[in-house]
Short mmCIF file of C-alpha atoms in Angstrom, two decimals:
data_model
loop_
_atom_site.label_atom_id
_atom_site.label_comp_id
_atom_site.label_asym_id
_atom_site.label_seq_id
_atom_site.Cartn_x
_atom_site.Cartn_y
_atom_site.Cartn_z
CA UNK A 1 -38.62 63.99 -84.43
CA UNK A 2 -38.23 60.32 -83.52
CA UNK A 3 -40.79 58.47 -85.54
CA UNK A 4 -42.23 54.86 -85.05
CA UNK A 5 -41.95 51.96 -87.23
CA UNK A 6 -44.05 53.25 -90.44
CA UNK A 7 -45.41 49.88 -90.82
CA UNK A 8 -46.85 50.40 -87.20
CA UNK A 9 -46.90 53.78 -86.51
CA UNK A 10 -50.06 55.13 -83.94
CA UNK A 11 -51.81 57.79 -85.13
CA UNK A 12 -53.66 59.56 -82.35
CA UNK A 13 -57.44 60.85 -82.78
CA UNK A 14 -57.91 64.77 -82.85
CA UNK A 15 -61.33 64.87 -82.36
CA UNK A 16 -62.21 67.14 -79.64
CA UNK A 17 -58.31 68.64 -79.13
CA UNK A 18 -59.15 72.29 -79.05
CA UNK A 19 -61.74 71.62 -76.10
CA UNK A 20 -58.74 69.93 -74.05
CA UNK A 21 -55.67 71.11 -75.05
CA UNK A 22 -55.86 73.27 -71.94
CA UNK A 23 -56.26 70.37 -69.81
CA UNK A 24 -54.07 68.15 -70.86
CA UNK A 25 -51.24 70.05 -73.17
CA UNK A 26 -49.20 72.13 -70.17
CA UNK A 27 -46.05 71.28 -69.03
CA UNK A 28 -46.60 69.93 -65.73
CA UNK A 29 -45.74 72.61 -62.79
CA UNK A 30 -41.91 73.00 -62.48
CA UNK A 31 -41.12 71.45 -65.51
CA UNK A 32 -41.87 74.54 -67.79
CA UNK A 33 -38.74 76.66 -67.23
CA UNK A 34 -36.00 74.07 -67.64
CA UNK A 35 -37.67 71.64 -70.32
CA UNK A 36 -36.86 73.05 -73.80
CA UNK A 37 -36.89 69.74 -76.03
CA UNK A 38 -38.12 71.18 -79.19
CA UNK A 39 -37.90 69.60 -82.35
CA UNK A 40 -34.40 70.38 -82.81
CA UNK A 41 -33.58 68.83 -79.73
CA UNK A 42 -35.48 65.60 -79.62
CA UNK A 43 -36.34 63.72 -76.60
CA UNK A 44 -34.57 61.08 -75.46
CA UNK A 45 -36.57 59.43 -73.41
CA UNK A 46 -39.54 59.17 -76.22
CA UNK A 47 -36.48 57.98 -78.45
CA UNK A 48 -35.43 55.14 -75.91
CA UNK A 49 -38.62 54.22 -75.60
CA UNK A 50 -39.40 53.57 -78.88
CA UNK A 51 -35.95 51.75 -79.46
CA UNK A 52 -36.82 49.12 -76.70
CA UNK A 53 -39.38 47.57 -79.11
CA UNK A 54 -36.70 46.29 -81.10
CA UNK A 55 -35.42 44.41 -77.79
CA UNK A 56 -38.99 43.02 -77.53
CA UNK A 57 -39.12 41.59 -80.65
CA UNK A 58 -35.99 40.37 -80.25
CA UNK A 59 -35.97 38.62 -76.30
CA UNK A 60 -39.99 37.68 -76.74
CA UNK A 61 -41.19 35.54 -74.03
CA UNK A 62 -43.31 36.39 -71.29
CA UNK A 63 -43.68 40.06 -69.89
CA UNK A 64 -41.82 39.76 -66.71
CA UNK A 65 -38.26 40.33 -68.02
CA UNK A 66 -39.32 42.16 -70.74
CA UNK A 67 -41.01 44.64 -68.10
CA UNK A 68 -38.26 44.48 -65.91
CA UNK A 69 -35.46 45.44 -68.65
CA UNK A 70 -38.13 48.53 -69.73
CA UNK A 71 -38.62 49.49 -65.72
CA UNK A 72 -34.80 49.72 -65.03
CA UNK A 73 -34.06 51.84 -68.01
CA UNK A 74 -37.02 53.90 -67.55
CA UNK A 75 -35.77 54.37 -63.31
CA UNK A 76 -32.58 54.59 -64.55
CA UNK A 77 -33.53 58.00 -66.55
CA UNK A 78 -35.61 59.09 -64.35
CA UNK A 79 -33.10 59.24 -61.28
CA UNK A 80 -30.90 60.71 -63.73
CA UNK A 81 -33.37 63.58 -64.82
CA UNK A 82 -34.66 63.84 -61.48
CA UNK A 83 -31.36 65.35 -60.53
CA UNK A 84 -31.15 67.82 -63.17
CA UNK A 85 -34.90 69.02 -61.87
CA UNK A 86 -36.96 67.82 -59.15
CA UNK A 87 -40.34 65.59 -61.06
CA UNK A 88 -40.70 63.16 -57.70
CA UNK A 89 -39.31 61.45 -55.11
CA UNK A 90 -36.05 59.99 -56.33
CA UNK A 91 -35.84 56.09 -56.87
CA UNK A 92 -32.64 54.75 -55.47
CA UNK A 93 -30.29 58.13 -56.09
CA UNK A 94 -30.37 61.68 -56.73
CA UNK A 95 -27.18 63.50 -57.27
CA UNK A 96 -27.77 67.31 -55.80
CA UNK A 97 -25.04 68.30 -58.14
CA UNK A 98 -26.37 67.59 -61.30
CA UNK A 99 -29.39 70.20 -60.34
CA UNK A 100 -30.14 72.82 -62.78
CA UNK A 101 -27.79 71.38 -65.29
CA UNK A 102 -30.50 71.29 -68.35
CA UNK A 103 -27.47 71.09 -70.62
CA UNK A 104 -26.69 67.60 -69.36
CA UNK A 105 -29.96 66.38 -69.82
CA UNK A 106 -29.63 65.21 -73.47
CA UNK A 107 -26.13 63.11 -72.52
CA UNK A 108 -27.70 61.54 -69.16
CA UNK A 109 -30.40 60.06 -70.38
CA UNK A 110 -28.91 58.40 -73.53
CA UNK A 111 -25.88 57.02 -71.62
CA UNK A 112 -28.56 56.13 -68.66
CA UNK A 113 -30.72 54.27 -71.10
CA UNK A 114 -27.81 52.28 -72.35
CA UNK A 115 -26.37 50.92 -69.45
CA UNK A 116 -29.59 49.41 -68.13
CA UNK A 117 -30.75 48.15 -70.88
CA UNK A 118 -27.20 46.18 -72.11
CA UNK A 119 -27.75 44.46 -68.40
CA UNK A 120 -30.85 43.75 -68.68
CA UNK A 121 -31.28 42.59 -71.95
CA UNK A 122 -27.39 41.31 -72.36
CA UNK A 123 -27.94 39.11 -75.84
CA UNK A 124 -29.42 42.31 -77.75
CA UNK A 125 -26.53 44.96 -79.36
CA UNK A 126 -27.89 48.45 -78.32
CA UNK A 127 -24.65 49.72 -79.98
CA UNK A 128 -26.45 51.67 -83.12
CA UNK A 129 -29.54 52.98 -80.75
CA UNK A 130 -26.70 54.51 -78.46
CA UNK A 131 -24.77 56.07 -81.52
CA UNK A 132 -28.01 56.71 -83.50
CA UNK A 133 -28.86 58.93 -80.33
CA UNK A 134 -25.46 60.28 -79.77
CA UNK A 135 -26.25 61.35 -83.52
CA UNK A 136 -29.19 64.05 -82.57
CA UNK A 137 -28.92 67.52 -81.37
CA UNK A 138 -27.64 68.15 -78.05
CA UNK A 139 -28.85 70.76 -76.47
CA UNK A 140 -25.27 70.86 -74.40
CA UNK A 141 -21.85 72.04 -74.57
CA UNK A 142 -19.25 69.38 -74.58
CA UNK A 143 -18.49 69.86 -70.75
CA UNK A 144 -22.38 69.66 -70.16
CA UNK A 145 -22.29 66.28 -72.49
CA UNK A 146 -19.41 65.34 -69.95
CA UNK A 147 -21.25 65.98 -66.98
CA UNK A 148 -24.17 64.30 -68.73
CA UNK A 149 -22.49 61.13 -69.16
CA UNK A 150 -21.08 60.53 -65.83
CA UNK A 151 -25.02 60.93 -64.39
CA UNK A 152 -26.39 58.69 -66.67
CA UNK A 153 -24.11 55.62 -65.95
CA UNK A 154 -24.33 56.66 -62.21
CA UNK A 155 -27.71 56.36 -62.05
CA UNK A 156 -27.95 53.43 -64.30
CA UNK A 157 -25.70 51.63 -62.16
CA UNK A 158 -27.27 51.76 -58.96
CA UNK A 159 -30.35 50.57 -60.60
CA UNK A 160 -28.80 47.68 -61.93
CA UNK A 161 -27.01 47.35 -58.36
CA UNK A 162 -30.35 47.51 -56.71
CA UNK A 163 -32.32 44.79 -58.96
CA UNK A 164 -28.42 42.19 -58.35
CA UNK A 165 -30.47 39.63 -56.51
CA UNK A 166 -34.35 40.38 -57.30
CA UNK A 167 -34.58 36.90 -58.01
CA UNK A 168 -35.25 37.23 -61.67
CA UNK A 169 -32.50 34.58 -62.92
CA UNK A 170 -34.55 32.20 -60.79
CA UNK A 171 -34.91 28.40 -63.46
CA UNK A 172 -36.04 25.75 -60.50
CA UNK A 173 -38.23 23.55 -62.29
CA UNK A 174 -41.93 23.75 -62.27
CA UNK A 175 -43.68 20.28 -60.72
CA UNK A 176 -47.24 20.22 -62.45
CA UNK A 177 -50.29 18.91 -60.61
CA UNK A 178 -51.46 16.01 -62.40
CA UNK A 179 -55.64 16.42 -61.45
CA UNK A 180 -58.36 17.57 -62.91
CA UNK A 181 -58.53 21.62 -63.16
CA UNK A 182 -55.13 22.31 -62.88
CA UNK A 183 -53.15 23.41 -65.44
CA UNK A 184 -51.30 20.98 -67.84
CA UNK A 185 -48.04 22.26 -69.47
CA UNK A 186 -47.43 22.09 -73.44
CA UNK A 187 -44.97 19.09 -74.02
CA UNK A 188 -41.84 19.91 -75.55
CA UNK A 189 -42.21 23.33 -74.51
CA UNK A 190 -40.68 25.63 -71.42
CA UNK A 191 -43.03 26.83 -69.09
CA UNK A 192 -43.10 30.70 -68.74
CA UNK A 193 -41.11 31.73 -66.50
CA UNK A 194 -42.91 30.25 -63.37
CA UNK A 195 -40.50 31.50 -60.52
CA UNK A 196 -41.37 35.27 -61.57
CA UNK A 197 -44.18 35.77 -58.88
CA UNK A 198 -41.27 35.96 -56.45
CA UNK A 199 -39.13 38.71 -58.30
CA UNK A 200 -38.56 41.69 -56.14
CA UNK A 201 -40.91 44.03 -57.21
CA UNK A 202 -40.32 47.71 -58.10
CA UNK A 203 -43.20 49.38 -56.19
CA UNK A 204 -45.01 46.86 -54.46
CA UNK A 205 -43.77 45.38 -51.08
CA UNK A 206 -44.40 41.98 -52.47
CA UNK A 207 -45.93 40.14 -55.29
CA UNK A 208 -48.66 38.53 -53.38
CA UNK A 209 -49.54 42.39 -52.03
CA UNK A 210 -52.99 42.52 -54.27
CA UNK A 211 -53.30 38.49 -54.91
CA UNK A 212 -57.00 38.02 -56.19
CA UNK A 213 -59.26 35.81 -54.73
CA UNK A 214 -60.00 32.42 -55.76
CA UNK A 215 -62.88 32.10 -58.51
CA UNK A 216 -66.07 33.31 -57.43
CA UNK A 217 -64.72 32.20 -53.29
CA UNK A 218 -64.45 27.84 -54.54
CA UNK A 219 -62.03 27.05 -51.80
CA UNK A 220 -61.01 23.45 -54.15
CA UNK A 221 -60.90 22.34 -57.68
CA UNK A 222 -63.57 19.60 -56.80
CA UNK A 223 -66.15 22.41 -56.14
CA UNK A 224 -65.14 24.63 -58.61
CA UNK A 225 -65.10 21.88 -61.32
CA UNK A 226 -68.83 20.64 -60.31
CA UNK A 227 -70.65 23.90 -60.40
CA UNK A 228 -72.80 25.26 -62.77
CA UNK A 229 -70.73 29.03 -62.83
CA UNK A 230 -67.35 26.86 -64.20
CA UNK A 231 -69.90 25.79 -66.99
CA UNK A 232 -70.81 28.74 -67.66
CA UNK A 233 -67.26 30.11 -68.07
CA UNK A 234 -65.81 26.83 -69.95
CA UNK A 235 -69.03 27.10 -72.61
CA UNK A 236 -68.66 30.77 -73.28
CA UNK A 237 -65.04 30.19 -74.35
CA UNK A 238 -66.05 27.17 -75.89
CA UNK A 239 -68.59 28.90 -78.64
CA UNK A 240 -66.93 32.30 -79.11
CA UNK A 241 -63.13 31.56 -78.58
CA UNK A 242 -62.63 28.25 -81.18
CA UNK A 243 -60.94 28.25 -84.37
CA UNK A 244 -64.09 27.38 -85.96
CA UNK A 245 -66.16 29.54 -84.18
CA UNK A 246 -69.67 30.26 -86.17
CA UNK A 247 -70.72 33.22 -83.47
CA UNK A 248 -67.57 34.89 -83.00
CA UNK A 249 -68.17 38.09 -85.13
CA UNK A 250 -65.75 39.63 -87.46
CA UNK A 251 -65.39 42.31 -85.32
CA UNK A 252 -64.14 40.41 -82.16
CA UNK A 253 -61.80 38.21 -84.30
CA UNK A 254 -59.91 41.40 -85.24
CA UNK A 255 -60.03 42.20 -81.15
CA UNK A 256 -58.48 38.85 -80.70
CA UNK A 257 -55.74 39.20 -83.41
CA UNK A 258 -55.27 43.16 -82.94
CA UNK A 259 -54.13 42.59 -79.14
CA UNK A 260 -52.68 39.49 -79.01
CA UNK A 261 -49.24 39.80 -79.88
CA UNK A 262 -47.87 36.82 -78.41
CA UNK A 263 -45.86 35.35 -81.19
CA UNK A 264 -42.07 35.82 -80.86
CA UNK A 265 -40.54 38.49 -83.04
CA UNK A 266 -43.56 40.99 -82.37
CA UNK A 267 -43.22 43.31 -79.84
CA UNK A 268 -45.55 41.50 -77.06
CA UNK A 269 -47.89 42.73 -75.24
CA UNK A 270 -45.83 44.47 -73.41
CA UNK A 271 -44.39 46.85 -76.25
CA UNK A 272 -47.83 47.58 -77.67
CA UNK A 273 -48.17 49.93 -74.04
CA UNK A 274 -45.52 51.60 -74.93
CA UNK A 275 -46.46 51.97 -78.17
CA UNK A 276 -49.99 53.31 -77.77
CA UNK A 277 -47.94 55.66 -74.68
CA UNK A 278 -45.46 57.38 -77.65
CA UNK A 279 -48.12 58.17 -79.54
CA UNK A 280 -50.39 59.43 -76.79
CA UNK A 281 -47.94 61.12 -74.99
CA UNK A 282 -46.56 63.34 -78.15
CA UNK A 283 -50.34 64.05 -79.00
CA UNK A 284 -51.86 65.36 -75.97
CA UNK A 285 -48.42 66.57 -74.62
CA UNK A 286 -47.11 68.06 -77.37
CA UNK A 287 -44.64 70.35 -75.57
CA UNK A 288 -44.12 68.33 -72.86
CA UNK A 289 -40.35 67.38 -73.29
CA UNK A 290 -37.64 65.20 -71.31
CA UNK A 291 -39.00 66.08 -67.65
CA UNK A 292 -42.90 65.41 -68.18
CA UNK A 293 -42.19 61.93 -70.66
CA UNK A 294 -39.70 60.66 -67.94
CA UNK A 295 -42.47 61.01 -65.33
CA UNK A 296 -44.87 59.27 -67.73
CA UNK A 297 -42.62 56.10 -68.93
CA UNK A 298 -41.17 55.43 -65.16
CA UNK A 299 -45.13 55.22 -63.78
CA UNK A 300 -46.11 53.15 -66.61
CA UNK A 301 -43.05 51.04 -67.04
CA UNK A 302 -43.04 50.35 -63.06
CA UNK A 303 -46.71 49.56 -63.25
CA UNK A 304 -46.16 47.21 -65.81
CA UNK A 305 -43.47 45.03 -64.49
CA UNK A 306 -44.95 45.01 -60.97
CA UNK A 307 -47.94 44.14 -62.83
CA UNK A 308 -45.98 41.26 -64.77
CA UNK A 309 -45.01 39.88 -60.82
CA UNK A 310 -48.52 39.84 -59.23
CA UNK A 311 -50.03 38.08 -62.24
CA UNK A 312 -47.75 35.81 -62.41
CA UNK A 313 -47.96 35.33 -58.66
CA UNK A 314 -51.14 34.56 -59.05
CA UNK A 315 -50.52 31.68 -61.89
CA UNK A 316 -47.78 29.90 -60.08
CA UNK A 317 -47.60 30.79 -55.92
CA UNK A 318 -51.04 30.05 -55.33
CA UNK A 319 -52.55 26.82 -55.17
CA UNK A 320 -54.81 27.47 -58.36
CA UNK A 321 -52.88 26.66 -61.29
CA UNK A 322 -56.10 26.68 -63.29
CA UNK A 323 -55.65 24.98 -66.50
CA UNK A 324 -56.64 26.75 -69.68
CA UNK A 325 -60.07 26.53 -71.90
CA UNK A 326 -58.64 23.86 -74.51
CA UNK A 327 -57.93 21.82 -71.93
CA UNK A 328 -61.38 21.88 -69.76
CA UNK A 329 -63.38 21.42 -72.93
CA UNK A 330 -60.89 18.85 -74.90
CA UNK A 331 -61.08 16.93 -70.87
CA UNK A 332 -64.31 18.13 -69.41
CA UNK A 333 -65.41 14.27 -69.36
CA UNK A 334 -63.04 13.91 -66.36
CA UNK A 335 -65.15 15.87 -64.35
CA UNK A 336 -68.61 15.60 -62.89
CA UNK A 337 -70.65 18.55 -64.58
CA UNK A 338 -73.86 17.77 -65.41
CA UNK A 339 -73.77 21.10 -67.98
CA UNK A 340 -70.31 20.86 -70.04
CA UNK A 341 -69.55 17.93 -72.87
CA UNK A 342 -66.18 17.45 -73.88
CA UNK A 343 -65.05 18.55 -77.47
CA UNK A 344 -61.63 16.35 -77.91
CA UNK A 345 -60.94 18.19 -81.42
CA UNK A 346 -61.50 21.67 -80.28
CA UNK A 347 -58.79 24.34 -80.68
CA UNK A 348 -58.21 28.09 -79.59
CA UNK A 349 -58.16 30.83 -82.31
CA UNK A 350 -54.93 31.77 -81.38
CA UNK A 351 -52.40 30.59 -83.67
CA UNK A 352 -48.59 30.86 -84.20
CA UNK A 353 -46.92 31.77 -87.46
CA UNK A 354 -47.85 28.40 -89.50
CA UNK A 355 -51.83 28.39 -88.29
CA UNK A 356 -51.00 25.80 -85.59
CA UNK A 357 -53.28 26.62 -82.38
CA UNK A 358 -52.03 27.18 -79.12
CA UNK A 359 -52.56 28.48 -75.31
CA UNK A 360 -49.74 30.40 -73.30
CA UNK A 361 -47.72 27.71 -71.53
CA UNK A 362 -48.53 28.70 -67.95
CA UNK A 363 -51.50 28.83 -66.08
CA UNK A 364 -54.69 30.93 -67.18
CA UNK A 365 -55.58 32.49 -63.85
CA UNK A 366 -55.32 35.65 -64.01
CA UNK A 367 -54.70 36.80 -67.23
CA UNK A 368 -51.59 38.67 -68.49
CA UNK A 369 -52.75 40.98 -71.17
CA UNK A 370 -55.29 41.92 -68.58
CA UNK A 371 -53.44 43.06 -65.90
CA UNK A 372 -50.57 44.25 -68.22
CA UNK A 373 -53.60 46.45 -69.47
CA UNK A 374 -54.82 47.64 -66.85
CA UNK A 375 -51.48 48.57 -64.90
CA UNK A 376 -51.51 50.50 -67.74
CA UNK A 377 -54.81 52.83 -68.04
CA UNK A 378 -54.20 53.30 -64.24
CA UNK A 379 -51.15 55.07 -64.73
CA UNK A 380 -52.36 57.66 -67.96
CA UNK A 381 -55.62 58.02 -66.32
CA UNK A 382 -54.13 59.26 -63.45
CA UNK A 383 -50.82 61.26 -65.04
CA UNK A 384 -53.66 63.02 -67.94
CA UNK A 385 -55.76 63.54 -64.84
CA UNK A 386 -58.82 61.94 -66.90
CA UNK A 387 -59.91 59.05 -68.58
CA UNK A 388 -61.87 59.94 -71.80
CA UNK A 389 -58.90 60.73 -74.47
CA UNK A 390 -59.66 59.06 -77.30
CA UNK A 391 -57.08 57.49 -79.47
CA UNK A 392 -56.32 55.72 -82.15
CA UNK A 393 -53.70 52.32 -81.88
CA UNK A 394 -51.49 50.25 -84.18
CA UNK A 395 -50.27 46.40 -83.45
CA UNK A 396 -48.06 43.86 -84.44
CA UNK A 397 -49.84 40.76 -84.84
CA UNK A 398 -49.27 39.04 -87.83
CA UNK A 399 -52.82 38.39 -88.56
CA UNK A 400 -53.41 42.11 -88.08
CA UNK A 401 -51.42 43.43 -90.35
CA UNK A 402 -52.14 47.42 -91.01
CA UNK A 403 -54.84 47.13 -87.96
CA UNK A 404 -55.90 49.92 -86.29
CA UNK A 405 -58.59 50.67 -83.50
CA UNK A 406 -60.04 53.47 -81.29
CA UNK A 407 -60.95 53.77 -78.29
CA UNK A 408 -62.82 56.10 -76.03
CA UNK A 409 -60.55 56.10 -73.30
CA UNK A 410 -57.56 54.65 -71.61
CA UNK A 411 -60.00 52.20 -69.58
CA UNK A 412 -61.92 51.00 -72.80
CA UNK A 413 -58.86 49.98 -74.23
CA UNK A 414 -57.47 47.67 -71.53
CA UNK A 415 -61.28 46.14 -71.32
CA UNK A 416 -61.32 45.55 -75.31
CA UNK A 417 -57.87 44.12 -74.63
CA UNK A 418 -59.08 41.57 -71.85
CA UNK A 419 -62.54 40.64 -73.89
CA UNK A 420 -59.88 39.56 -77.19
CA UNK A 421 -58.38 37.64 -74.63
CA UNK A 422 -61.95 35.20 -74.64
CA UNK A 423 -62.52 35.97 -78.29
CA UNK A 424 -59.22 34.10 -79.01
CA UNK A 425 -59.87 30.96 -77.15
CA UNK A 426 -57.33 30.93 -73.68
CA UNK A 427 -59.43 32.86 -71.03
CA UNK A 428 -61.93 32.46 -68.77
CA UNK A 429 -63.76 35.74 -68.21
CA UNK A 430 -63.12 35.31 -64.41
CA UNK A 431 -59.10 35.45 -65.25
CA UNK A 432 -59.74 38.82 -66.83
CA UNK A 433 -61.83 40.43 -64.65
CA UNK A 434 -59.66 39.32 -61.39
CA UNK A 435 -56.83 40.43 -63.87
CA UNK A 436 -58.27 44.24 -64.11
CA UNK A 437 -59.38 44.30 -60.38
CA UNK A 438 -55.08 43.96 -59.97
CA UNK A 439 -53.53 45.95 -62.37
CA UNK A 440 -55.52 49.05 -61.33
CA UNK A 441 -54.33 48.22 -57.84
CA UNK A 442 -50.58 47.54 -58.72
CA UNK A 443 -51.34 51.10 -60.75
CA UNK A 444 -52.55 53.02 -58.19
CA UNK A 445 -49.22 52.13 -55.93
CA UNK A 446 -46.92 53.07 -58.79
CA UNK A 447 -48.59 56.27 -58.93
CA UNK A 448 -47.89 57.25 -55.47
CA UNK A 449 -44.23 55.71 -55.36
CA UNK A 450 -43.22 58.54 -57.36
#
């Protein structure tokens, strides 16, 4: 069976298995008589999924092209599997005759897979994934294999015809707002991907479809900056989410390292989703094979890049480019707020490889790993048909090394993951909590596109 980086691997709680295997451990309806992946014939999509990582690590960046590579490979399987047997309304093809043809199965999806991701992720060599997976048992003949073949790079390429133009090779500048509240860029740095809010989404109609509200209704910086609820949120971050925090407890420093992810050459935020989904998936779906994972990974996948487009929609189309905590407490004496003093020296936990703080370079509101999160628990909460499955999750921060935490439930996760997001210095709580509010939206209309 495809296994995950030992250094990272999941390992998914048992507790309480017998009293839901029954729920949750069936091969969806319609699946059951085609789907034989057994352990002799591993599945592909699970495999592909877990090979991506690598491309995280290697691309970084924000999560808008990472989700957008991981959504077209994922569609790009799924139309192809969707052929062989009918899981949902087809995405941009469906070729009637590829149906039935289980044998092809194995081929499609590993030659679908490829061709996405080699366009959308063009400076990473997916040459020893492909043969690696060439490598397993097939589970067809060669004319099946053949047949197989042809599918995948059919389906793959009217995917990758249908995002030609989405707007994601977008580079006009950003102009920064040089006032009070908004958002100041890092010097020396690129900003992240500001143009993405416009991408052609995968689900939504648009990227402004679910755009949150302004902060508590302020309809301008000068109010917002003046009232006593921006104190609030600028002190909170201010005592729990500095380097040299004294009430931060242990506990939510490991929150703040465990999800965080955001140095270059881990997998991002982004890949610790998928992650957590291998591990859940082959736990709780034991037996569910090629036809039930597809489903799974195209929902989640989709939900996370459209996610990845509102979000960042929000940072950089509206006119609240908020800027981020360091900055409102390091230059809180340029605003009138009778309840905040500025701290020129303070610092965010978060860190990069040689203990040098930082914040994301582009605007804090709404937060990322927030809506990335909850995109996320929308989709398994509705696929499992319930919430409470409790599991256990790996990372790959380097400052948490070996790290592993469990959760109650899809929906306790992604709130953990937007609390670490305070507890390590560049959110507001009003950037997650807008940030939830919109991935479980952006989820719910993933869920019904297919």
């Amino acid at each position: 069976m495809l296994s995950i980086r030992s250094s990272r691997r999941i390992a998914v709680a048992a507790a309480g298995l017998a009293l839901i295997t029954a729920a949750v451990g069936a091969t969806p309806a319609g699946a059951q008589s085609l789907d034989t992946t057994t352990p002799t014939t591993p599945d592909r999509v699970l495999y592909w999924n877990n090979a991506i990582l690598d491309a995280f690590r290697q691309v970084g960046g924000t999560p808008g092209p990472l989700t957008r590579g991981g959504a077209m490979m994922n569609l790009a399987i799924y139309d192809a599997v969707n052929s062989i047997q009918t899981i949902g309304t087809p995405y941009v093809t469906k070729d009637a005759t590829a149906a039935g043809k289980v044998g092809s199965v194995d081929a499609a999806v590993d030659y679908a897979a490829y061709t996405a991701l080699k366009n959308a992720f063009p400076s990473v060599d997916f040459t020893a994934a492909f043969n690696a997976a060439r490598a397993l048992p097939d589970r067809g003949n060669a004319a099946e294999q053949q047949a197989g073949s042809q599918l995948g790079i059919e389906t793959a390429n009217a995917i990758i015809a249908n995002r030609t133009g989405d707007g994601s090779a977008n580079t006009a500048p950003y102009i920064a707002v040089n006032a009070p509240g908004h958002w100041i860029p890092a010097a020396g740095k690129p900003v992240g991907n500001p143009n993405w809010g416009s991408v052609k989404p995968f689900a939504l109609t648009s990227g402004n479809e679910f755009r949150p509200a302004k902060p508590y209704g302020f309809t301008t910086p000068q109010q917002m900056l003046a009232s006593p609820e921006y104190a609030a949120q600028v002190n909170e971050i201010k005592a729990i989410g500095g380097k040299n925090s004294t009430v931060r407890t242990a506990d939510q420093t490991q929150q703040a390292h465990f999800w965080a992810n955001d140095v270059d050459g881990t997998y991002k935020p982004v890949g610790q989703q998928y992650d957590h989904t291998l591990a859940i998936f082959k736990q709780y779906r034991p037996n569910g094979g090629t036809f039930a994972s597809s489903k799974l990974f195209t929902q989640m996948s989709v939900s996370l890049a459209d996610a990845a487009i509102a979000i960042w929609d929000s940072k950089f189309n509206s006119d609240w480019d908020l800027w981020r905590p360091q900055h409102a407490i390091n230059f809180a004496d340029q605003v009138y707020n009778k309840d905040l003093t500025a701290d020129p020296s303070w610092q965010p936990l978060e860190s990069d490889l040689a203990g040098n703080s930082f914040s994301p370079n582009f605007p804090t509101y709404v937060s990322g790993h927030s809506g990335i999160a909850a995109a996320w628990a929308g989709v398994l909460k509705n696929y499992f048909g319930r919430d409470d499955l409790s599991f256990t999750g790996g990372t790959d921060d380097p400052y948490a090394k070996n790290v592993t935490r469990t959760f109650p439930s899809f929906t306790a996760a992604a709130k953990e993951k937007a609390d670490s997001r305070k507890y390590i210095g560049v959110h507001f709580e009003w950037d997650n909590a807008a940030a939830l509010d919109l991935g479980y939206k952006v989820a719910n209309k993933a869920n019904a596109r297919f």
